[in-house]
CSV table of C-alpha atoms and ligand atoms in Angstrom, one decimal:
chain,number,residue,atom,x,y,z
A,58,UNK,CA,24.1,-53.4,47.3
A,59,UNK,CA,21.3,-55.2,49.2
A,60,UNK,CA,19.4,-58.1,47.8
A,61,UNK,CA,16.2,-56.3,48.3
A,62,UNK,CA,16.4,-54.8,44.8
A,63,UNK,CA,16.4,-58.1,43.0
A,64,UNK,CA,12.8,-59.1,43.7
A,65,UNK,CA,14.2,-62.5,44.6
A,66,UNK,CA,12.7,-65.3,46.4
A,67,UNK,CA,11.1,-64.2,49.6
A,68,UNK,CA,8.9,-67.3,50.1
A,69,UNK,CA,9.2,-68.9,53.5
A,70,UNK,CA,11.1,-72.3,53.7
A,71,UNK,CA,7.8,-74.2,54.2
A,72,UNK,CA,6.5,-72.8,50.9
A,73,UNK,CA,9.7,-73.7,49.0
A,74,UNK,CA,11.4,-71.4,46.6
A,75,UNK,CA,9.2,-69.3,44.3
A,76,UNK,CA,11.4,-68.9,41.2
A,77,UNK,CA,9.2,-67.6,38.4
A,78,UNK,CA,7.0,-64.5,38.3
A,79,UNK,CA,3.8,-66.7,38.4
A,80,UNK,CA,5.2,-68.6,41.4
A,81,UNK,CA,6.0,-65.4,43.3
A,82,UNK,CA,2.5,-64.0,42.5
A,83,UNK,CA,0.8,-67.3,43.7
A,84,UNK,CA,2.8,-67.3,47.0
A,85,UNK,CA,1.9,-63.7,47.6
A,86,UNK,CA,-1.8,-64.2,46.9
A,87,UNK,CA,-1.8,-67.0,49.5
A,88,UNK,CA,-0.2,-64.7,52.0
A,89,UNK,CA,-2.7,-61.9,51.3
A,90,UNK,CA,-5.6,-64.3,51.7
A,91,UNK,CA,-4.1,-65.2,55.1
A,92,UNK,CA,-4.1,-61.5,56.0
A,93,UNK,CA,-7.8,-61.4,55.1
A,94,UNK,CA,-7.4,-59.4,51.9
A,95,UNK,CA,-10.1,-61.3,50.0
A,96,UNK,CA,-11.4,-58.3,48.0
A,97,UNK,CA,-7.8,-57.5,46.9
A,98,UNK,CA,-7.3,-61.1,45.7
A,99,UNK,CA,-10.5,-61.1,43.8
A,100,UNK,CA,-9.6,-57.8,42.1
A,101,UNK,CA,-6.1,-59.0,41.2
A,102,UNK,CA,-7.6,-62.2,39.7
A,103,UNK,CA,-9.8,-60.0,37.4
A,104,UNK,CA,-6.8,-57.8,36.6
A,105,UNK,CA,-4.8,-60.9,35.5
A,106,UNK,CA,-7.5,-61.5,32.9
A,107,UNK,CA,-7.1,-58.0,31.5
A,108,UNK,CA,-9.5,-55.8,33.7
A,109,UNK,CA,-7.7,-52.5,34.2
A,110,UNK,CA,-10.4,-51.1,36.6
A,111,UNK,CA,-9.9,-54.1,38.8
A,112,UNK,CA,-6.1,-53.6,38.7
A,113,UNK,CA,-6.6,-50.0,39.8
A,114,UNK,CA,-9.0,-51.1,42.5
A,115,UNK,CA,-6.5,-53.6,43.8
A,116,UNK,CA,-3.8,-50.9,43.8
A,117,UNK,CA,-6.1,-48.5,45.7
A,118,UNK,CA,-6.8,-51.2,48.4
A,119,UNK,CA,-3.1,-51.9,48.9
A,120,UNK,CA,-2.4,-48.2,49.0
A,121,UNK,CA,-5.0,-47.8,51.8
A,122,UNK,CA,-3.2,-50.6,53.7
A,123,UNK,CA,0.1,-48.8,53.3
A,124,UNK,CA,-1.4,-45.7,54.9
A,125,UNK,CA,-3.3,-47.3,57.6
A,126,UNK,CA,-0.7,-46.7,60.3
A,127,UNK,CA,2.9,-45.8,60.9
A,128,UNK,CA,5.1,-46.9,57.9
A,129,UNK,CA,7.3,-49.2,60.0
A,130,UNK,CA,4.3,-51.1,61.1
A,131,UNK,CA,3.1,-51.9,57.5
A,132,UNK,CA,3.7,-55.6,56.9
A,133,UNK,CA,5.8,-56.7,53.9
A,134,UNK,CA,2.9,-58.6,52.5
A,135,UNK,CA,0.9,-55.4,51.8
A,136,UNK,CA,4.0,-53.7,50.4
A,137,UNK,CA,4.4,-56.6,48.0
A,138,UNK,CA,0.7,-56.5,47.3
A,139,UNK,CA,1.0,-52.9,46.3
A,140,UNK,CA,3.9,-53.8,44.0
A,141,UNK,CA,1.9,-56.6,42.4
A,142,UNK,CA,-1.1,-54.3,41.7
A,143,UNK,CA,1.3,-51.7,40.2
A,144,UNK,CA,2.7,-54.5,37.9
A,145,UNK,CA,-0.8,-55.3,36.7
A,146,UNK,CA,-1.7,-51.7,36.1
A,147,UNK,CA,1.6,-51.1,34.2
A,148,UNK,CA,1.2,-54.2,32.0
A,149,UNK,CA,-2.3,-53.3,31.0
A,150,UNK,CA,-1.4,-49.6,30.5
A,151,UNK,CA,1.6,-50.6,28.4
A,152,UNK,CA,-0.6,-52.8,26.2
A,153,UNK,CA,-2.9,-49.9,25.7
A,154,UNK,CA,0.1,-47.8,24.5
A,155,UNK,CA,0.0,-45.6,27.6
A,156,UNK,CA,3.7,-45.6,28.2
A,157,UNK,CA,3.9,-42.7,30.6
A,158,UNK,CA,1.2,-44.1,32.8
A,159,UNK,CA,2.8,-47.5,32.7
A,160,UNK,CA,6.1,-46.1,33.8
A,161,UNK,CA,4.5,-44.1,36.6
A,162,UNK,CA,2.8,-47.2,38.0
A,163,UNK,CA,6.1,-49.1,37.9
A,164,UNK,CA,8.0,-46.4,39.7
A,165,UNK,CA,5.3,-46.2,42.3
A,166,UNK,CA,5.7,-50.0,42.8
A,167,UNK,CA,9.5,-49.6,43.1
A,168,UNK,CA,9.3,-46.6,45.5
A,169,UNK,CA,6.4,-47.8,47.7
A,170,UNK,CA,6.3,-51.5,47.1
A,171,UNK,CA,8.0,-54.5,48.8
A,172,UNK,CA,11.0,-56.5,47.6
A,173,UNK,CA,9.3,-59.7,46.3
A,174,UNK,CA,8.4,-58.5,42.8
A,175,UNK,CA,11.2,-55.8,42.5
A,176,UNK,CA,13.0,-57.7,39.7
A,177,UNK,CA,9.8,-58.0,37.7
A,178,UNK,CA,9.1,-54.2,38.0
A,179,UNK,CA,12.7,-53.4,36.9
A,180,UNK,CA,12.4,-55.8,34.0
A,181,UNK,CA,9.3,-54.1,32.6
A,182,UNK,CA,10.9,-50.6,33.1
A,183,UNK,CA,13.9,-51.8,31.1
A,184,UNK,CA,11.7,-53.1,28.3
A,185,UNK,CA,9.7,-49.8,28.1
A,186,UNK,CA,12.8,-47.7,28.2
A,187,UNK,CA,14.6,-49.7,25.5
A,188,UNK,CA,11.5,-49.6,23.2
A,189,UNK,CA,11.4,-45.8,23.7
A,190,UNK,CA,15.1,-45.3,22.8
A,191,UNK,CA,14.6,-47.5,19.6
A,192,UNK,CA,11.6,-45.3,18.8
A,193,UNK,CA,13.6,-42.1,19.0
A,194,UNK,CA,14.1,-40.7,22.5
A,195,UNK,CA,12.7,-37.8,24.5
A,196,UNK,CA,11.6,-34.2,24.0
A,197,UNK,CA,14.4,-31.6,24.1
A,198,UNK,CA,14.7,-28.8,26.6
A,199,UNK,CA,13.4,-25.3,25.8
A,200,UNK,CA,16.3,-22.8,25.2
A,201,UNK,CA,15.3,-20.6,28.3
A,202,UNK,CA,15.5,-23.6,30.6
A,203,UNK,CA,18.7,-24.8,29.0
A,204,UNK,CA,20.3,-21.4,29.6
A,205,UNK,CA,19.1,-21.2,33.2
A,206,UNK,CA,20.4,-24.7,33.8
A,207,UNK,CA,23.8,-23.9,32.5
A,208,UNK,CA,23.9,-20.7,34.6
A,209,UNK,CA,22.7,-22.7,37.7
A,210,UNK,CA,25.5,-25.2,37.6
A,211,UNK,CA,28.4,-23.0,36.4
A,212,UNK,CA,28.0,-19.6,38.2
A,213,UNK,CA,30.5,-19.5,41.0
A,214,UNK,CA,29.6,-16.8,43.5
A,215,UNK,CA,32.5,-15.1,45.2
A,216,UNK,CA,33.1,-15.4,48.9
A,217,UNK,CA,31.3,-12.1,49.8
A,218,UNK,CA,28.2,-13.2,48.0
A,219,UNK,CA,28.3,-16.7,49.5
A,220,UNK,CA,28.6,-15.3,53.0
A,221,UNK,CA,25.4,-13.3,52.6
A,222,UNK,CA,23.4,-16.5,52.3
A,223,UNK,CA,25.2,-18.5,55.1
A,224,UNK,CA,24.5,-18.6,58.8
A,225,UNK,CA,26.5,-16.1,60.9
A,226,UNK,CA,30.1,-16.9,61.8
A,227,UNK,CA,30.4,-19.2,58.7
A,228,UNK,CA,33.9,-19.8,57.4
A,229,UNK,CA,35.4,-17.9,60.3
A,230,UNK,CA,36.4,-20.7,62.6
A,231,UNK,CA,38.1,-24.0,62.0
A,232,UNK,CA,37.9,-25.2,58.4
A,233,UNK,CA,37.9,-29.0,57.7
A,234,UNK,CA,41.2,-30.5,56.7
A,235,UNK,CA,41.6,-31.2,53.0
A,236,UNK,CA,43.7,-34.1,51.6
A,237,UNK,CA,44.3,-35.1,48.0
A,238,UNK,CA,43.7,-38.8,46.9
A,239,UNK,CA,44.9,-40.3,50.2
A,240,UNK,CA,45.4,-44.0,50.5
A,241,UNK,CA,42.8,-46.1,52.3
A,242,UNK,CA,45.3,-46.8,55.0
A,243,UNK,CA,45.9,-43.1,55.6
A,244,UNK,CA,42.2,-42.5,55.7
A,245,UNK,CA,41.7,-45.2,58.3
A,246,UNK,CA,44.7,-44.2,60.5
A,247,UNK,CA,44.4,-40.4,60.3
A,248,UNK,CA,40.6,-39.9,60.2
A,249,UNK,CA,38.3,-42.9,60.4
A,250,UNK,CA,39.8,-44.2,63.7
A,251,UNK,CA,39.8,-40.8,65.2
A,252,UNK,CA,36.2,-39.9,64.3
A,253,UNK,CA,37.7,-37.0,62.4
A,254,UNK,CA,36.1,-35.3,59.4
A,255,UNK,CA,38.2,-34.8,56.3
A,256,UNK,CA,37.7,-33.5,52.7
A,257,UNK,CA,39.3,-35.8,50.1
A,258,UNK,CA,39.9,-34.3,46.6
A,259,UNK,CA,41.0,-35.9,43.4
A,260,UNK,CA,39.2,-39.2,43.7
A,261,UNK,CA,36.1,-39.0,41.6
A,262,UNK,CA,37.5,-37.4,38.4
A,263,UNK,CA,37.0,-40.6,36.5
A,264,UNK,CA,33.3,-40.9,37.3
A,265,UNK,CA,31.1,-40.5,34.2
A,266,UNK,CA,28.7,-38.6,36.4
A,267,UNK,CA,31.2,-35.7,36.6
A,268,UNK,CA,30.4,-34.7,33.0
A,269,UNK,CA,27.1,-36.5,32.3
A,270,UNK,CA,25.1,-35.0,35.1
A,271,UNK,CA,25.8,-31.5,33.9
A,272,UNK,CA,24.1,-32.3,30.6
A,273,UNK,CA,20.3,-31.7,31.1
A,274,UNK,CA,19.6,-33.5,27.8
A,275,UNK,CA,21.3,-36.6,29.1
A,276,UNK,CA,19.4,-36.6,32.4
A,277,UNK,CA,16.1,-36.1,30.5
A,278,UNK,CA,16.9,-38.9,28.1
A,279,UNK,CA,17.7,-41.5,30.6
A,280,UNK,CA,15.3,-40.5,33.4
A,281,UNK,CA,13.0,-37.8,32.2
A,282,UNK,CA,9.8,-40.0,32.2
A,283,UNK,CA,10.6,-41.6,35.6
A,284,UNK,CA,8.7,-40.7,38.7
A,285,UNK,CA,10.7,-39.5,41.7
A,286,UNK,CA,9.9,-38.3,45.2
A,287,UNK,CA,10.8,-34.6,45.9
A,288,UNK,CA,10.5,-32.3,48.9
A,289,UNK,CA,8.9,-28.9,48.4
A,290,UNK,CA,9.4,-26.0,50.7
A,291,UNK,CA,12.1,-24.3,52.7
A,292,UNK,CA,13.2,-27.4,54.7
A,293,UNK,CA,11.7,-30.4,56.4
A,294,UNK,CA,11.0,-28.6,59.7
A,295,UNK,CA,8.8,-25.9,58.1
A,296,UNK,CA,5.0,-26.4,58.4
A,297,UNK,CA,4.4,-25.7,54.7
A,298,UNK,CA,6.9,-28.4,53.7
A,299,UNK,CA,5.5,-31.3,51.7
A,300,UNK,CA,6.5,-34.3,49.6
A,301,UNK,CA,5.4,-34.9,46.0
A,302,UNK,CA,5.9,-37.5,43.3
A,303,UNK,CA,6.7,-35.9,40.0
A,304,UNK,CA,8.5,-36.8,36.8
A,305,UNK,CA,12.2,-36.3,36.6
A,306,UNK,CA,11.7,-33.9,33.6
A,307,UNK,CA,9.3,-31.7,35.6
A,308,UNK,CA,11.8,-31.8,38.5
A,309,UNK,CA,14.6,-30.6,36.1
A,310,UNK,CA,12.3,-27.8,34.9
A,311,UNK,CA,11.6,-26.8,38.5
A,312,UNK,CA,15.3,-26.5,39.2
A,313,UNK,CA,15.6,-24.2,36.2
A,314,UNK,CA,12.7,-22.0,37.3
A,315,UNK,CA,13.3,-21.9,41.1
A,316,UNK,CA,13.5,-18.3,42.4
A,317,UNK,CA,12.1,-18.4,45.9
A,318,UNK,CA,13.2,-20.2,49.1
A,319,UNK,CA,9.6,-21.2,50.1
A,320,UNK,CA,9.2,-23.0,46.8
A,321,UNK,CA,12.4,-25.0,46.6
A,322,UNK,CA,12.1,-28.5,45.1
A,323,UNK,CA,14.7,-30.9,46.5
A,324,UNK,CA,15.2,-34.6,45.6
A,325,UNK,CA,16.7,-35.4,49.0
A,326,UNK,CA,17.9,-38.6,50.6
A,327,UNK,CA,16.4,-40.8,47.9
A,328,UNK,CA,17.8,-44.2,46.7
A,329,UNK,CA,17.7,-42.9,43.2
A,330,UNK,CA,20.5,-45.3,42.1
A,331,UNK,CA,18.5,-48.4,43.1
A,332,UNK,CA,15.7,-47.0,41.1
A,333,UNK,CA,17.4,-45.7,37.9
A,334,UNK,CA,20.2,-48.1,37.0
A,335,UNK,CA,21.7,-45.9,34.3
A,336,UNK,CA,22.5,-43.3,36.9
A,337,UNK,CA,24.1,-45.9,39.1
A,338,UNK,CA,26.5,-46.8,36.3
A,339,UNK,CA,27.8,-43.2,36.3
A,340,UNK,CA,29.3,-43.5,39.8
A,341,UNK,CA,31.6,-45.9,41.7
A,342,UNK,CA,31.8,-47.0,45.3
A,343,UNK,CA,34.9,-45.4,46.8
A,344,UNK,CA,37.3,-47.8,48.6
A,345,UNK,CA,37.1,-45.6,51.7
A,346,UNK,CA,33.6,-47.0,52.2
A,347,UNK,CA,35.1,-50.3,53.2
A,348,UNK,CA,37.0,-48.9,56.1
A,349,UNK,CA,36.2,-50.8,59.3
A,350,UNK,CA,35.2,-53.9,57.4
A,351,UNK,CA,31.6,-52.9,57.6
A,352,UNK,CA,28.6,-53.0,55.3
A,353,UNK,CA,27.4,-50.4,52.8
A,354,UNK,CA,23.9,-49.4,54.0
A,355,UNK,CA,22.7,-47.1,51.3
A,356,UNK,CA,23.5,-44.7,48.5
A,357,UNK,CA,21.4,-41.6,48.5
A,358,UNK,CA,21.0,-38.8,45.9
A,359,UNK,CA,20.7,-35.1,47.0
A,360,UNK,CA,19.8,-33.1,43.9
A,361,UNK,CA,18.4,-29.6,43.8
A,362,UNK,CA,18.7,-25.9,43.0
A,363,UNK,CA,20.7,-23.2,44.9
A,364,UNK,CA,19.5,-22.6,48.4
A,365,UNK,CA,18.4,-26.0,49.6
A,366,UNK,CA,18.9,-26.5,53.3
A,367,UNK,CA,19.2,-29.7,55.3
A,368,UNK,CA,18.8,-28.5,58.9
A,369,UNK,CA,21.3,-29.5,61.6
A,370,UNK,CA,20.9,-33.2,62.3
A,371,UNK,CA,23.0,-36.4,62.8
A,372,UNK,CA,22.9,-39.9,61.4
A,373,UNK,CA,24.0,-43.2,62.8
A,374,UNK,CA,26.3,-44.2,59.9
A,375,UNK,CA,29.7,-43.3,58.5
A,376,UNK,CA,29.1,-41.0,55.6
A,377,UNK,CA,31.2,-40.3,52.6
A,378,UNK,CA,29.5,-37.4,50.9
A,379,UNK,CA,30.5,-36.8,47.3
A,380,UNK,CA,29.9,-33.5,45.7
A,381,UNK,CA,29.5,-34.4,42.0
A,382,UNK,CA,28.0,-31.2,40.5
A,383,UNK,CA,28.1,-27.7,42.0
A,384,UNK,CA,29.1,-26.6,45.6
A,385,UNK,CA,27.7,-26.9,49.0
A,386,UNK,CA,28.4,-25.3,52.4
A,387,UNK,CA,28.7,-27.9,55.2
A,388,UNK,CA,28.9,-27.1,58.9
A,389,UNK,CA,29.8,-29.9,61.4
A,390,UNK,CA,29.6,-30.1,65.2
A,391,UNK,CA,31.1,-33.1,67.1
A,392,UNK,CA,28.8,-35.8,68.5
A,393,UNK,CA,29.9,-34.7,72.0
A,394,UNK,CA,28.0,-31.4,71.6
A,395,UNK,CA,24.6,-33.0,71.3
A,396,UNK,CA,23.2,-31.6,74.6
A,397,UNK,CA,24.1,-28.1,73.7
A,398,UNK,CA,22.3,-28.4,70.3
A,399,UNK,CA,18.8,-29.0,71.8
A,400,UNK,CA,17.6,-32.1,69.9
A,401,UNK,CA,13.9,-32.2,69.3
A,402,UNK,CA,12.1,-34.3,71.9
A,403,UNK,CA,9.6,-36.2,69.7
A,404,UNK,CA,11.1,-39.5,68.5
A,405,UNK,CA,10.7,-38.8,64.8
A,406,UNK,CA,12.9,-35.7,65.0
A,407,UNK,CA,15.2,-36.7,67.8
A,408,UNK,CA,18.2,-36.7,65.5
A,409,UNK,CA,17.4,-33.0,64.5
A,410,UNK,CA,18.4,-29.9,66.4
A,411,UNK,CA,15.8,-27.3,67.4
A,412,UNK,CA,18.4,-24.6,66.6
A,413,UNK,CA,17.8,-22.9,63.3
A,414,UNK,CA,21.3,-22.0,62.3
A,415,UNK,CA,20.0,-19.5,59.8
A,416,UNK,CA,18.3,-17.6,62.6
A,417,UNK,CA,19.4,-18.7,66.0
A,418,UNK,CA,17.0,-17.8,68.8
A,419,UNK,CA,19.8,-17.0,71.3
A,420,UNK,CA,17.4,-16.6,74.2
A,421,UNK,CA,15.9,-20.0,73.9
A,422,UNK,CA,19.1,-21.8,72.7
A,423,UNK,CA,21.8,-19.9,74.4
A,424,UNK,CA,24.3,-22.8,74.7
A,425,UNK,CA,24.3,-23.2,70.9
A,426,UNK,CA,25.5,-19.7,70.1
A,427,UNK,CA,29.2,-20.0,70.9
A,428,UNK,CA,29.8,-23.7,70.3
A,429,UNK,CA,32.9,-24.6,68.2
A,430,UNK,CA,32.2,-26.0,64.8
A,431,UNK,CA,34.1,-26.9,61.6
A,432,UNK,CA,32.9,-25.9,58.2
A,433,UNK,CA,33.8,-25.7,54.5
A,434,UNK,CA,32.6,-25.0,51.1
A,435,UNK,CA,32.6,-28.4,49.5
A,436,UNK,CA,33.7,-27.9,45.9
A,437,UNK,CA,32.7,-29.9,42.9
A,438,UNK,CA,34.7,-33.2,42.8
A,439,UNK,CA,35.4,-33.3,46.5
A,440,UNK,CA,34.2,-35.8,49.1
A,441,UNK,CA,33.6,-35.1,52.7
A,442,UNK,CA,33.9,-37.8,55.4
A,443,UNK,CA,31.3,-37.2,58.2
A,444,UNK,CA,31.8,-39.6,61.2
A,445,UNK,CA,28.7,-41.2,62.7
A,446,UNK,CA,26.6,-39.0,65.0
A,447,UNK,CA,28.4,-35.8,64.0
A,448,UNK,CA,25.8,-33.0,63.6
A,449,UNK,CA,25.7,-31.5,60.1
A,450,UNK,CA,24.0,-28.6,58.4
A,451,UNK,CA,24.1,-28.4,54.6
A,452,UNK,CA,23.2,-25.5,52.2
A,453,UNK,CA,23.6,-25.6,48.4
A,454,UNK,CA,25.5,-22.7,46.8
A,455,UNK,CA,24.5,-23.6,43.2
A,456,UNK,CA,22.5,-26.2,41.5
A,457,UNK,CA,23.9,-29.2,43.1
A,458,UNK,CA,24.0,-33.0,42.8
A,459,UNK,CA,25.6,-35.0,45.6
A,460,UNK,CA,25.8,-38.6,46.5
A,461,UNK,CA,26.1,-39.9,50.1
A,462,UNK,CA,27.5,-43.3,50.8
A,463,UNK,CA,26.5,-44.6,54.2
A,464,UNK,CA,28.1,-47.6,55.8
A,465,UNK,CA,28.1,-49.2,59.1
A,466,UNK,CA,31.2,-50.7,60.8
A,467,UNK,CA,31.6,-52.7,63.9
A,468,UNK,CA,32.2,-50.2,66.6
A,469,UNK,CA,35.9,-49.6,67.1
A,470,UNK,CA,36.9,-47.5,70.2
A,471,UNK,CA,37.8,-44.2,68.7
A,472,UNK,CA,41.3,-42.9,69.3
A,473,UNK,CA,41.0,-39.3,70.5
A,474,UNK,CA,43.8,-37.0,69.3
B,567,AKG,O1,23.1,-32.5,51.1
B,567,AKG,C1,22.3,-32.3,52.0
B,567,AKG,O2,21.4,-31.5,51.8
B,567,AKG,C2,22.3,-33.2,53.2
B,567,AKG,C3,23.2,-34.4,53.2
B,567,AKG,C4,23.1,-35.2,54.5
B,567,AKG,O3,22.5,-34.8,55.4
B,567,AKG,C5,23.7,-36.5,54.6
B,567,AKG,O4,24.4,-36.9,53.6
B,567,AKG,O5,23.5,-37.2,55.6
């Protein structure tokens, strides 16, 4: 995994290595001064001598900088500045016994902040979490929620029921090949080099996640008080769709109480395992992700109730998509069909199709209607290999927790079949 998590030394060579937390903070304050952030620096200096209001003010100033333009244009210095202000807020809140507020500030620093102070944020999270477990753990789940949770992950709808909630023509064309625990060599020769999708079963039985993530009390205990980003709404193309930051406990309750598509809460494409180390320990990186001698780019969590939809889109990386809890329907179209899938024209959405598979407008998108695709119900314990640029649409058929492993590999001419 990338060094960005370690909060290591990001000082420029001229500044020399900044090894301790005080050094890192001093280097950063110098850079912020160079950026003209005098008011921020003055607030942080007051925060360092115990002034919580000044710490909050510094955090607010850095937050404004993060939102002053497109995210990719925000300079690392201000992302690091945001993390530093979060650290001050968290330290002062923790001293005042406000554990929940302190954890929230730390998670905000982890999610939105830069890499320089990442190790420092993680260290304080670790300390607060271990103090809590010594003091006696978290609040239990109400029996209603526990019942609904069990039903959500265990109820297996039959095919007729499943077909009712899937796009038309689902499971009627070509299904994706399924192989059991194949060797890395077979994966490379038969699928990876041919840009060919495959379902691999029997490879993640030993992951602690397979049992632990079905236990709502376990999830609450290790992550309940942590703040996570979630998506709310039918899917990211809908106008009422929004993103929120909520505690993991509240998110689990929302999974138990979800009953309408417009209100779905989905923890989607989030680097949860960089943020919550205990969850990272429950999974392993499959050897298949080293195919092509490339580099692992990211591990993302996809966790939500029945009915979540990720609209038809493609990604630039190889993807091994592990279905850890529950089942999902996945539909794939080869990269070569791009033109017939009417990608959005604005750059932010150019990897997403305008075609709504749940309700195809055949007049406007006539070429999409009769395109060949491959699909499957990805069952618990299976992994699906999605080659780069292949279009995919995903719908959950139960409460579902999946992990995607994205990796890049030097481009190797694909061998068509
Ligand atoms: O599970 C989902 O909802 C979508 C997964 C996905 O798009 C991906 O792994 O790239």
